[in-house]
Short mmCIF file of C-alpha atoms (C1' of nucleotides) and ligand atoms in Angstrom, two decimals:
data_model
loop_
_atom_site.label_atom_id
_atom_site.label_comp_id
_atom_site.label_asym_id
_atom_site.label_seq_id
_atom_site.Cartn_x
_atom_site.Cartn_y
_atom_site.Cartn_z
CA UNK A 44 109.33 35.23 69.21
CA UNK A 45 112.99 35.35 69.73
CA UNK A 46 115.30 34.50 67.03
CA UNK A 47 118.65 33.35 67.41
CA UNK A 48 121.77 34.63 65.95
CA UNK A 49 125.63 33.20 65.88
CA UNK A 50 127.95 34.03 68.68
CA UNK A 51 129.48 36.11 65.93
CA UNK A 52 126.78 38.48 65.77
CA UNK A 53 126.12 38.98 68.76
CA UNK A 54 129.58 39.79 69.32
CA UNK A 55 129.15 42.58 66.49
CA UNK A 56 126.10 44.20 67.86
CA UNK A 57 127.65 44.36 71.09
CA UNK A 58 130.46 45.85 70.15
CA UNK A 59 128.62 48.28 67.70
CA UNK A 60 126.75 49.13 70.61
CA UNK A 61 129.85 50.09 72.75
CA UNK A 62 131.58 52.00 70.43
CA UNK A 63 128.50 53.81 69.68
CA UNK A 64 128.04 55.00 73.70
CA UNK A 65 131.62 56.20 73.35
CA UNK A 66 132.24 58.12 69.76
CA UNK A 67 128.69 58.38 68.54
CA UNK A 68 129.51 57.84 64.97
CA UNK A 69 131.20 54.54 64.53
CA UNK A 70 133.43 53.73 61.53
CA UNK A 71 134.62 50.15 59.71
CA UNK A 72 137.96 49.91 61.16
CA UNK A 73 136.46 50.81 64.75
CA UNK A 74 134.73 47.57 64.87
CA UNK A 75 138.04 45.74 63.12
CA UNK A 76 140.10 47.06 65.89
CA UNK A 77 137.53 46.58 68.91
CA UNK A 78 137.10 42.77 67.52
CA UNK A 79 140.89 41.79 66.51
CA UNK A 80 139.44 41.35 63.02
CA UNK A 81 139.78 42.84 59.33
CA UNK A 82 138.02 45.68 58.30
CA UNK A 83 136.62 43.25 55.29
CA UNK A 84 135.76 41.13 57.47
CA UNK A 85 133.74 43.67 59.03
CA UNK A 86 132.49 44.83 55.92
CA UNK A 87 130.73 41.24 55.11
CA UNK A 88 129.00 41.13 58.50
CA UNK A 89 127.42 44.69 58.20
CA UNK A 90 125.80 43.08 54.89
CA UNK A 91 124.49 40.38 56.92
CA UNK A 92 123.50 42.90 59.79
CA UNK A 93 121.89 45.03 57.35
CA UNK A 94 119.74 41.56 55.76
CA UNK A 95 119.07 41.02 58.97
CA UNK A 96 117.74 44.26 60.29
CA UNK A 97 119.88 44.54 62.98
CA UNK A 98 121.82 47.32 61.50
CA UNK A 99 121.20 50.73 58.97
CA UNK A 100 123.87 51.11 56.96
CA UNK A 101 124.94 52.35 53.41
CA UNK A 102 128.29 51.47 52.07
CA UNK A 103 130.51 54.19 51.89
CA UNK A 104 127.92 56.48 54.39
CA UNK A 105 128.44 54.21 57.90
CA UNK A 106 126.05 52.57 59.90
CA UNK A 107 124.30 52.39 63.47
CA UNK A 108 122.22 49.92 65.30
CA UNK A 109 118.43 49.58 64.30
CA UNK A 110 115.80 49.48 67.04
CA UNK A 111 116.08 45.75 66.97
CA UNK A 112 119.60 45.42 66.95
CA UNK A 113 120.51 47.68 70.11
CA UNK A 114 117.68 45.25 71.67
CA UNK A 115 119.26 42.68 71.07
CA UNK A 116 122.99 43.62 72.34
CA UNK A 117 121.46 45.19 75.42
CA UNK A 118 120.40 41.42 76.02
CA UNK A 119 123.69 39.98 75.54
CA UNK A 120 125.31 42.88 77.45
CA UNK A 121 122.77 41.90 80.55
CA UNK A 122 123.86 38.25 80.32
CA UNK A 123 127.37 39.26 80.27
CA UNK A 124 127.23 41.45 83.35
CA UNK A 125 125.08 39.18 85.08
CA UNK A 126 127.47 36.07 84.49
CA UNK A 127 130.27 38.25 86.18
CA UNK A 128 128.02 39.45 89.16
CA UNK A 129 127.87 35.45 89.30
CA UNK A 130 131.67 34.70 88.95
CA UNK A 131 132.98 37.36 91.60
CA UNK A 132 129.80 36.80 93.97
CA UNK A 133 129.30 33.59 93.99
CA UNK A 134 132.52 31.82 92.82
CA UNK A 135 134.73 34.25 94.37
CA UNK A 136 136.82 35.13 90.90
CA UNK A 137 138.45 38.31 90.85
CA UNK A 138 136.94 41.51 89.11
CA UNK A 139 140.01 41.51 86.85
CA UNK A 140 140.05 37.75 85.68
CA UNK A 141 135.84 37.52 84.36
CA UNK A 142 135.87 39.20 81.17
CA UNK A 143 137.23 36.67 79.10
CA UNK A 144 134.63 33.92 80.98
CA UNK A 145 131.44 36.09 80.67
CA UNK A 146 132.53 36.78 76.97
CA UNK A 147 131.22 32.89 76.38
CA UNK A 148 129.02 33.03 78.82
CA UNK A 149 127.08 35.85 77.42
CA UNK A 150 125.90 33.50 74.40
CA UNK A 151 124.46 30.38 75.85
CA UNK A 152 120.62 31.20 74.64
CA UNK A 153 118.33 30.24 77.35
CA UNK A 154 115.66 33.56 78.55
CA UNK A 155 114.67 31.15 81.64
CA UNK A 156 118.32 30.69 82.67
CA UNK A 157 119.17 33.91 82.81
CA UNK A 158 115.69 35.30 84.51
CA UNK A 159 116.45 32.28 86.71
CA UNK A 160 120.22 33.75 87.34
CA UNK A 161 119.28 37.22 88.00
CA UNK A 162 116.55 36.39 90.79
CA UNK A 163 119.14 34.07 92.29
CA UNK A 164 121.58 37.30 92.15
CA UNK A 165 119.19 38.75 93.82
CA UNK A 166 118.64 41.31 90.92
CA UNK A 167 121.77 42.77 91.19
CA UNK A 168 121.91 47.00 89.28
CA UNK A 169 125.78 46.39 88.47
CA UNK A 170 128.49 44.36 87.49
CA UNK A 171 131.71 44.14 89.41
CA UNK A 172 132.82 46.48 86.97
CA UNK A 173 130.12 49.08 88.12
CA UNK A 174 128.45 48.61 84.67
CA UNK A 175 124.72 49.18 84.96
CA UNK A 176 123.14 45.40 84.16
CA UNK A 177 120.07 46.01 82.00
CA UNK A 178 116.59 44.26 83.19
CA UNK A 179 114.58 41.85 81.35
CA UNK A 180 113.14 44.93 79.01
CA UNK A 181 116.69 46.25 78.39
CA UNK A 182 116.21 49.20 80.64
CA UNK A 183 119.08 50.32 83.18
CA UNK A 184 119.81 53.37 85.23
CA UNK A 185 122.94 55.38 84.47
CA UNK A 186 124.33 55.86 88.09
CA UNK A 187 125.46 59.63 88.76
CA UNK A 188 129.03 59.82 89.08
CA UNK A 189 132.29 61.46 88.21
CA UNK A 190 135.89 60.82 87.32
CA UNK A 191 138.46 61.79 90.10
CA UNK A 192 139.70 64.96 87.99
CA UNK A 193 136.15 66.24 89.21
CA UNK A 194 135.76 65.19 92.31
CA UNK A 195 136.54 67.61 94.99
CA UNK A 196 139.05 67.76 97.24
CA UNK A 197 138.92 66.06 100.83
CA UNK A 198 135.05 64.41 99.65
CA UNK A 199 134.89 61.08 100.42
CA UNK A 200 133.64 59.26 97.81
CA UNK A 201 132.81 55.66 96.59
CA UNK A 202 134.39 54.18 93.19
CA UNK A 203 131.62 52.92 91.38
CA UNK A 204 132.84 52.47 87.49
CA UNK A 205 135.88 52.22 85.20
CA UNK A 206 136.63 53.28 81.98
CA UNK A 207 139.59 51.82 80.33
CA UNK A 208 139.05 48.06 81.72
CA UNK A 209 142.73 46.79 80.23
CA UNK A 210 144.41 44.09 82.08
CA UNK A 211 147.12 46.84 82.26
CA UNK A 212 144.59 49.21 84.13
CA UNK A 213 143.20 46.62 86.83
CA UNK A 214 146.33 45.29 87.43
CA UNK A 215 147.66 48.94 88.27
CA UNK A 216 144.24 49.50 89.97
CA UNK A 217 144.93 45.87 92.60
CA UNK A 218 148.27 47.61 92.91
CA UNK A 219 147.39 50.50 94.29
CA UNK A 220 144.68 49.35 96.15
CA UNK A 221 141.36 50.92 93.90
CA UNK A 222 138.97 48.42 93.94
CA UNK A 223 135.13 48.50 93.10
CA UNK A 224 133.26 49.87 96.54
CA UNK A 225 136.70 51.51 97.46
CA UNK A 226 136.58 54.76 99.98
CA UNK A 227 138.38 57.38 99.16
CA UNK A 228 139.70 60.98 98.92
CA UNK A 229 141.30 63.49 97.02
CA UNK A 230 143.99 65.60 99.08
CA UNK A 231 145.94 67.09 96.75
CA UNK A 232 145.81 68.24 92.81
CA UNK A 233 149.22 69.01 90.86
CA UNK A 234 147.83 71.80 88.06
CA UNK A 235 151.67 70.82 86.60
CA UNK A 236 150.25 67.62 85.48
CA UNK A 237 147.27 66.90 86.67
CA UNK A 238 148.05 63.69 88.77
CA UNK A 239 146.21 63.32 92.03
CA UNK A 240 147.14 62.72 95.46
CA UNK A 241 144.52 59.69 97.18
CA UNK A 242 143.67 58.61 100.59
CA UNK A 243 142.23 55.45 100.51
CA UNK A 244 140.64 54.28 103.05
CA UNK A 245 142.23 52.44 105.82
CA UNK A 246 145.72 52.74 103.56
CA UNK A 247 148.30 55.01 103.20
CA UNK A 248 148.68 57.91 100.51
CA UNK A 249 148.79 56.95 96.85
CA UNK A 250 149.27 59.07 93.21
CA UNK A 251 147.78 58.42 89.82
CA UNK A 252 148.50 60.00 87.19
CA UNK A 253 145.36 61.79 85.15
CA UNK A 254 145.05 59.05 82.42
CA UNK A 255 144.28 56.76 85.47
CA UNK A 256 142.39 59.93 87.29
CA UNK A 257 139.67 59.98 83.83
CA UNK A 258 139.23 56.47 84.19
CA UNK A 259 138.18 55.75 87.56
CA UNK A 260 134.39 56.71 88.12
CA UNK A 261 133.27 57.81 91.58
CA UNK A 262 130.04 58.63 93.49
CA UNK A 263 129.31 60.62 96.47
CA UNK A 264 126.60 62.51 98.60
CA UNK A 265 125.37 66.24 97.41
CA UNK B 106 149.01 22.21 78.31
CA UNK B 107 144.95 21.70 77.23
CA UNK B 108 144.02 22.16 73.82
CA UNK B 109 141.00 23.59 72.82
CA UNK B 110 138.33 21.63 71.04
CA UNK B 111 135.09 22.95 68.81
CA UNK B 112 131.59 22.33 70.06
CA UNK B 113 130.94 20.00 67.31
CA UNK B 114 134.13 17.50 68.29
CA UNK B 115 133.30 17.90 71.56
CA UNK B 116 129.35 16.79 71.14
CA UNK B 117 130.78 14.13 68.58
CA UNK B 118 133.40 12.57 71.44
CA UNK B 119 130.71 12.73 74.13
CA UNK B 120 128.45 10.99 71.88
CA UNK B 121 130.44 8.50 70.91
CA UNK B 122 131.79 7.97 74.54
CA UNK B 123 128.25 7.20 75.63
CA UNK B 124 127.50 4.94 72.80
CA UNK B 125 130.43 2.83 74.18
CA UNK B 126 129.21 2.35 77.16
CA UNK B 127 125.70 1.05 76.09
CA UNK B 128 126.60 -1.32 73.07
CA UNK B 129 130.53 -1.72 73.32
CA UNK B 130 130.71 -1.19 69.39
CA UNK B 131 129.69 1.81 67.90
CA UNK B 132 128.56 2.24 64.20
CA UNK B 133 128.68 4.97 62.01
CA UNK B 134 124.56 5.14 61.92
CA UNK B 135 124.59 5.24 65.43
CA UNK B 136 126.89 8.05 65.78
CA UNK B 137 124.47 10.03 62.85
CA UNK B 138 121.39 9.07 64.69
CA UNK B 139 122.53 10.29 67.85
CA UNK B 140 123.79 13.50 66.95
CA UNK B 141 120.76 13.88 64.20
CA UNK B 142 122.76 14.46 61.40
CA UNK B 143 123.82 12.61 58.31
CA UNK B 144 125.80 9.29 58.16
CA UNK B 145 128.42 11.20 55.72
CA UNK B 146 129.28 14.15 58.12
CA UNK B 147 130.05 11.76 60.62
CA UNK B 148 132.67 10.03 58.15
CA UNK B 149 134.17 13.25 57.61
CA UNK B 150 134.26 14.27 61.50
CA UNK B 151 135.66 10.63 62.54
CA UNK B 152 138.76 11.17 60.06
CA UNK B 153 139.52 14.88 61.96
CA UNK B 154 139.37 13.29 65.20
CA UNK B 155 141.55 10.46 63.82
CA UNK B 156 144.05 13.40 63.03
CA UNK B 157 143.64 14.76 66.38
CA UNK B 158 144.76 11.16 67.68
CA UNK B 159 141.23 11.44 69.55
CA UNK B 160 139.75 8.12 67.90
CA UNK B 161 140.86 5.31 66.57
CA UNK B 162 139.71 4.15 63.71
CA UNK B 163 139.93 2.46 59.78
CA UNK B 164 138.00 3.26 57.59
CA UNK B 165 135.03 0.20 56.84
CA UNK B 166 136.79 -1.28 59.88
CA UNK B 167 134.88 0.67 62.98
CA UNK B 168 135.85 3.06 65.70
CA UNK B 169 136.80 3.52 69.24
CA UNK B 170 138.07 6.61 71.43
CA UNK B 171 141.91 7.02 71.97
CA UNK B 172 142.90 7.69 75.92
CA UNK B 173 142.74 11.04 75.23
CA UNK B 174 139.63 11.27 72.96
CA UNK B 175 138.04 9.68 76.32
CA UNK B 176 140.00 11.52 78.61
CA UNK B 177 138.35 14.74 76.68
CA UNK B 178 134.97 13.63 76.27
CA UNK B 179 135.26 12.93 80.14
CA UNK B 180 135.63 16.54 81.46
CA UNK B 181 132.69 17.20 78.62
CA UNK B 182 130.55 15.20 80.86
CA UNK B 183 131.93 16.54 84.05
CA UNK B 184 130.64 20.34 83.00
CA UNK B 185 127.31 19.11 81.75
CA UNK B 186 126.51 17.38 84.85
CA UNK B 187 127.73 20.05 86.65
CA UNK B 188 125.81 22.59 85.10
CA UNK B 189 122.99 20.47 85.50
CA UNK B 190 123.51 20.00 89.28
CA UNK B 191 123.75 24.16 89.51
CA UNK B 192 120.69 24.51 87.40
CA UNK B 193 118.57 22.00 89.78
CA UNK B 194 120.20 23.07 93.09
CA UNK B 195 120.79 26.41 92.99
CA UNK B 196 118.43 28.33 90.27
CA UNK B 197 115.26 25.88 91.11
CA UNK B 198 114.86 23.93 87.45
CA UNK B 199 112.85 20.77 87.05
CA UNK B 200 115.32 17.80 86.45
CA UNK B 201 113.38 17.39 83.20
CA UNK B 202 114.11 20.96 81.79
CA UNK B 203 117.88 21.73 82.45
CA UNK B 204 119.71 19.13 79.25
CA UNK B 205 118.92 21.50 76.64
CA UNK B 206 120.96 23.94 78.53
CA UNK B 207 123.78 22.04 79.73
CA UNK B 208 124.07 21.07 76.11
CA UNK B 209 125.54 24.88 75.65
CA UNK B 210 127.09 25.20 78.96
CA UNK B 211 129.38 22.39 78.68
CA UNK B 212 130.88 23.60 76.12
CA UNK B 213 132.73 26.49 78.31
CA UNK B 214 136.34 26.37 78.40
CA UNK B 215 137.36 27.96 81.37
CA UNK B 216 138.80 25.01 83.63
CA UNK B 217 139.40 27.25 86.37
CA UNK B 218 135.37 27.83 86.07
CA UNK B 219 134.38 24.26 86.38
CA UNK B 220 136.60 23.07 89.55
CA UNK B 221 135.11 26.64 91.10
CA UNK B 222 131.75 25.68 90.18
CA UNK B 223 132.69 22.54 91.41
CA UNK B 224 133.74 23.28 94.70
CA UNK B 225 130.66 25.79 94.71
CA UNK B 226 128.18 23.20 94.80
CA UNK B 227 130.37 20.98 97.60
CA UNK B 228 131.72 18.46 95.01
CA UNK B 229 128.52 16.00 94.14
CA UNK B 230 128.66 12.93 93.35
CA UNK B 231 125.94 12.43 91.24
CA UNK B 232 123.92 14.63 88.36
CA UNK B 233 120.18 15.08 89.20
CA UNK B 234 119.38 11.82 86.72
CA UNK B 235 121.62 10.14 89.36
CA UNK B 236 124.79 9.73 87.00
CA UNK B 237 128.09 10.27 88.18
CA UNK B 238 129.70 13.29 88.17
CA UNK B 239 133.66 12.67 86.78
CA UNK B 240 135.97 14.61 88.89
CA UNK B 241 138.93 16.96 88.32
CA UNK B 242 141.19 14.05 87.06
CA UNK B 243 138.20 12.18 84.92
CA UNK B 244 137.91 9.76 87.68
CA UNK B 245 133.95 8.78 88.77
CA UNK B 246 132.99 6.08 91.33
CA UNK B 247 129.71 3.53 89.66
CA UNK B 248 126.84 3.63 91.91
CA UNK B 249 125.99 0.08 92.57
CA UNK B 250 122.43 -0.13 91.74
CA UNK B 251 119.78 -2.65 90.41
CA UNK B 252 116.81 -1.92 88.00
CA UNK B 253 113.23 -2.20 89.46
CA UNK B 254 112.45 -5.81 88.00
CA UNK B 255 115.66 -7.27 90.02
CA UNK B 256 114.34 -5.69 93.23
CA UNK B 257 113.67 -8.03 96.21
CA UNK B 258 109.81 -7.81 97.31
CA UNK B 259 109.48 -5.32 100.34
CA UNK B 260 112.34 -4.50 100.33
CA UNK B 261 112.78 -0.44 100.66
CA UNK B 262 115.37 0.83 98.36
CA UNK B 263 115.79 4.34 97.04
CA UNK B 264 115.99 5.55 93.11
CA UNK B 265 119.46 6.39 91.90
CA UNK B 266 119.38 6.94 88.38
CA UNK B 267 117.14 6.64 84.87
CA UNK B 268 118.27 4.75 82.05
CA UNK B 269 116.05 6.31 79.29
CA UNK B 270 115.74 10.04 80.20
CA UNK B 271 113.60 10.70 77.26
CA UNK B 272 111.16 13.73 77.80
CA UNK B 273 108.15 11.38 77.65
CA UNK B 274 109.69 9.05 80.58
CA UNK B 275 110.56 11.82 83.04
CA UNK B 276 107.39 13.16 81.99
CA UNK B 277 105.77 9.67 83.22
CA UNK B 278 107.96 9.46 85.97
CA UNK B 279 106.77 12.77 87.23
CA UNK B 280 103.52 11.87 86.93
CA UNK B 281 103.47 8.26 88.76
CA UNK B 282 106.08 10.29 91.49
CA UNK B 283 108.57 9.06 91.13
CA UNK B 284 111.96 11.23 91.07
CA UNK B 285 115.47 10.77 92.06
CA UNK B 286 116.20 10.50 95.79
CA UNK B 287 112.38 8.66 95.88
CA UNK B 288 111.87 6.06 98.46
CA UNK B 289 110.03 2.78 97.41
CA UNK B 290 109.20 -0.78 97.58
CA UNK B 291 107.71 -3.43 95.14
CA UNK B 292 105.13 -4.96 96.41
CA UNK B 293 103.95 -7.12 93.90
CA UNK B 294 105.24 -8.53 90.33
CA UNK B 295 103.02 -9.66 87.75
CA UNK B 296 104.99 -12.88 86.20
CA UNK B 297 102.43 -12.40 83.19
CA UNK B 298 103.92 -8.98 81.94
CA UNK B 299 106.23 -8.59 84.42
CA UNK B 300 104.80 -4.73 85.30
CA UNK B 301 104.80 -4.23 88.75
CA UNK B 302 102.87 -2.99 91.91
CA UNK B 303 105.07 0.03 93.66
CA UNK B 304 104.60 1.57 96.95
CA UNK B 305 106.02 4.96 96.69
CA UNK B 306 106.83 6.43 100.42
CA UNK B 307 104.37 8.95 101.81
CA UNK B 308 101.97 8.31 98.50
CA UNK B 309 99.60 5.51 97.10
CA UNK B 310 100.31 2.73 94.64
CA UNK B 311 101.37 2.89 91.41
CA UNK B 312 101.80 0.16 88.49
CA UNK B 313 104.51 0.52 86.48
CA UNK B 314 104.98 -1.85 82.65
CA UNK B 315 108.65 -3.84 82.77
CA UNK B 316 109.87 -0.72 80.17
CA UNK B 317 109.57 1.43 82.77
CA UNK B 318 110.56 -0.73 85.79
CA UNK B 319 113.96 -1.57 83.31
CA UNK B 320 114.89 2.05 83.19
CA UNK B 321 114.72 2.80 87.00
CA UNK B 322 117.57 2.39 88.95
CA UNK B 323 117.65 2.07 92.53
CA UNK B 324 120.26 1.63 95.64
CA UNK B 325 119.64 -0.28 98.82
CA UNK B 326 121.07 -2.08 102.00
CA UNK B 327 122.86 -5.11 101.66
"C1'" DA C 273 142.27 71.32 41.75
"C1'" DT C 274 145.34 67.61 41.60
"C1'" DT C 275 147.69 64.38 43.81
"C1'" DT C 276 148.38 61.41 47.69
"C1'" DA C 277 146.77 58.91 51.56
"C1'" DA C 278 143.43 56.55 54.24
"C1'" DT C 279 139.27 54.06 54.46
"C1'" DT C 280 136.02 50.98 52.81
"C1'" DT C 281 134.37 47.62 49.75
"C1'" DT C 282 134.74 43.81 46.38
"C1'" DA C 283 136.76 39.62 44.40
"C1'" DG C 284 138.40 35.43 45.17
"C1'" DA C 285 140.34 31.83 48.66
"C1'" DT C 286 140.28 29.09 52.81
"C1'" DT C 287 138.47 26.49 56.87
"C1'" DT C 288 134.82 24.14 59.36
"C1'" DG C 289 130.85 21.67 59.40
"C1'" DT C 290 127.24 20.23 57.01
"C1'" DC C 291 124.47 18.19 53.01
"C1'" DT C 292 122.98 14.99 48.70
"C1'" DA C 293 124.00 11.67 45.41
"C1'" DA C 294 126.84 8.18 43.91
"C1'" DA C 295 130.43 4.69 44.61
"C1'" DA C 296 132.70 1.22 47.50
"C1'" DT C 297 132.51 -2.12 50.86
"C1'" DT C 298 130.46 -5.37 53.94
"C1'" DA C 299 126.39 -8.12 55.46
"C1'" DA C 300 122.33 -10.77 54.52
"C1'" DT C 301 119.37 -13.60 51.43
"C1'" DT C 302 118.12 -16.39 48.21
"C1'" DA D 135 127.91 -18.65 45.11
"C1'" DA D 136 125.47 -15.08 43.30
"C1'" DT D 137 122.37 -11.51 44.13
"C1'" DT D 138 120.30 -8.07 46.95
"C1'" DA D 139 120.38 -5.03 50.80
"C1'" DA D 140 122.47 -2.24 54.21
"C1'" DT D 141 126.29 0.39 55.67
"C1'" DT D 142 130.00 3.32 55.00
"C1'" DT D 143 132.79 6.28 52.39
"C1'" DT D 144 133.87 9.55 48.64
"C1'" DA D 145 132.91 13.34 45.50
"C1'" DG D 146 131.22 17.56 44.96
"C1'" DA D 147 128.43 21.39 46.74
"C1'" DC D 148 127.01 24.98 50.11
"C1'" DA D 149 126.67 28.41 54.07
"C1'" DA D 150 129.20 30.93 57.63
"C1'" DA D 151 133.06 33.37 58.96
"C1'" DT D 152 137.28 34.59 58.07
"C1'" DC D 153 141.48 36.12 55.22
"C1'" DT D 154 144.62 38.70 51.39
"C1'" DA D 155 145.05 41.52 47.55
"C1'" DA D 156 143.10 44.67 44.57
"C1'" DA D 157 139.63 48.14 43.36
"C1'" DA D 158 136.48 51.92 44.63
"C1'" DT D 159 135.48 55.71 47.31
"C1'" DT D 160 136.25 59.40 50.45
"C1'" DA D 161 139.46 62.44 53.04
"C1'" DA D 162 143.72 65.02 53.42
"C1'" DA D 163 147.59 67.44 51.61
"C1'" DT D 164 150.01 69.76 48.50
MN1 LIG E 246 131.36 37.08 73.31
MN1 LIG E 247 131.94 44.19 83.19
MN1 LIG E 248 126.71 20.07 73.61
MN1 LIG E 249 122.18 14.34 83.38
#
DNA sequence: ATTTAATTTTAGATTTGTCTAAAATTAATT
DNA sequence: AATTAATTTTAGACAAATCTAAAATTAAAT
């Protein structure tokens, strides 16, 4: 049956989880820095993690998620996505103002509520974000897609993920005119420094630079 | 600019708000028993929310909230009825199943999310137990509304609200059919016991005991 | 291979919310 | 009025989650 655990570690596993996609190996002062902590702090909840079963880990020799443990953040990373689907859907939020929101959202405990939520969705695949949103078994399709350094030129394509989700980033990204869903085409490619000349659709020219280019995830046909 | 409370203050002024209402004076016991904890920890909570200029209170001498403690424990009530409104109307609950949950939602901070929510679900007026929904600014309009026992004979009125929402009532309630929004008449009173004969619209008769016909509500002309 | 630096862990405190047991106060009974 | 009972508060403890400062371990640099 399923337990429950503190906001706190759910928070942990979640973020263990991330870090782990990214790096693969995933260190003490990782999670310290991903959760504006200490690294002792840290260091106390992998003991707990580890009592718990939610984590392997050997001081000194680092740690990853158990079986359980990814289980579990996969569950709290489906309520979070689906609690944003809700906020930018249905309660017309913004994509860049539902992080903070979902990040309480995510814990309220209830299985029915958010089986409930998801039908009423109408079992939505991704967040606003274009984050796959796991199903009630923690499974989720990785969409195919590629960052606009690989996309070629004049192929209209449809941005479907970012990376780096900073306020900083989606702020430049509503600038510019990038949004989730947004149309668009590369026309030209600077080898000097890599930045990119866009057409968006139905707008004029714009250019990022490449740390924006690596960071904005597009799909398109062939 | 709106300070953030804990969960546990927050359950402790809505609890304490609602014991108010019922008795006027509030004891320390009635606080524990309430909240299910012990008659200690609520000594130690009502001297923090003293400090917090939420309650006032002397020690030995009673309690009462401040203007803010009841302006906060106001907007507490606001989200849980809220949430419980969503729950019912939009993602298909029972009225007898969605407290539990609206326990834990309430307790989200985002004020931006409630007045959304709010305007969402076209501003009710009332919870699906019939109680009034507070609005932006704390301010809630009283239903006026008799029990069952001070009902005129044939006279149709309409239920509006349940005093004792105990699992075992709505249970009973749900049972005899009778729910909120219900159509009905007494037809007969018993002077012996004072239970009563109902005639619930579009069903058969019912008897209710006076416990039961005390804790339902009801509006009607004139 | 030592020495130095960075990382990680431990030791010991602190805050919040809770508890039990005992003391203080107020209320109720003889 | 004195005694007993109930209520409320204090004293001291504990678990969870965090912190700082110091120690242990591992990694990097001479
Ligand atoms: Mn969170
Ligand atoms: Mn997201
Ligand atoms: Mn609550
Ligand atoms: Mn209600």
């Amino acid at each position: 049956m399923s337990v429950k655990y503190t906001s706190s570690t759910e928070n942990y596993l979640k973020a263990i989880f991330h870090l782990q996609k990214s790096d693969g190996i995933v260190t003490t002062n990782d999670v310290a820095n991903e959760l504006q902590t200490r690294p002792a702090s840290v260091t106390d909840m992998l003991k707990k993690l580890k009592a718990q079963k939610l984590l392997i880990y050997e001081k000194y020799k680092g740690f990853k998620l158990s079986n359980e443990g990814r289980k579990v953040a996969l569950q709290i990373i489906r309520k979070h996505r689906l609690w944003e689907y809700f906020l930018v859907e249905k309660l017309s939020f913004g994509w860049d103002e539902v992080h903070e929101i979902a990040e309480e959202l995510e814990h309220i405990s209830s299985k029915k509520l958010i089986d409930r939520l998801d039908e009423y969705l109408g079992f939505p695949k991704s967040d606003p974000h274009g984050d796959p949103i796991p199903d009630s078994n923690g499974k989720f399709t990785l969409p195919k897609q590629v960052d606009l350094l690989n996309l070629p030129l004049n192929k209209v394509a449809e941005v479907s993920s970012i990376g780096d989700q900073s306020p900083e980033m989606l702020e430049l990204l509503g600038d510019k005119g990038i949004a989730l869903g947004t149309k668009l085409e590369v026309k030209k490619k600077f080898a000097f420094d890599n930045s990119l000349e866009l057409k968006i659709k139905n707008q004029s020219m714009v250019t990022v630079s490449e740390h924006v280019a690596k960071n904005v995830f597009v799909k398109y046909d062939e």
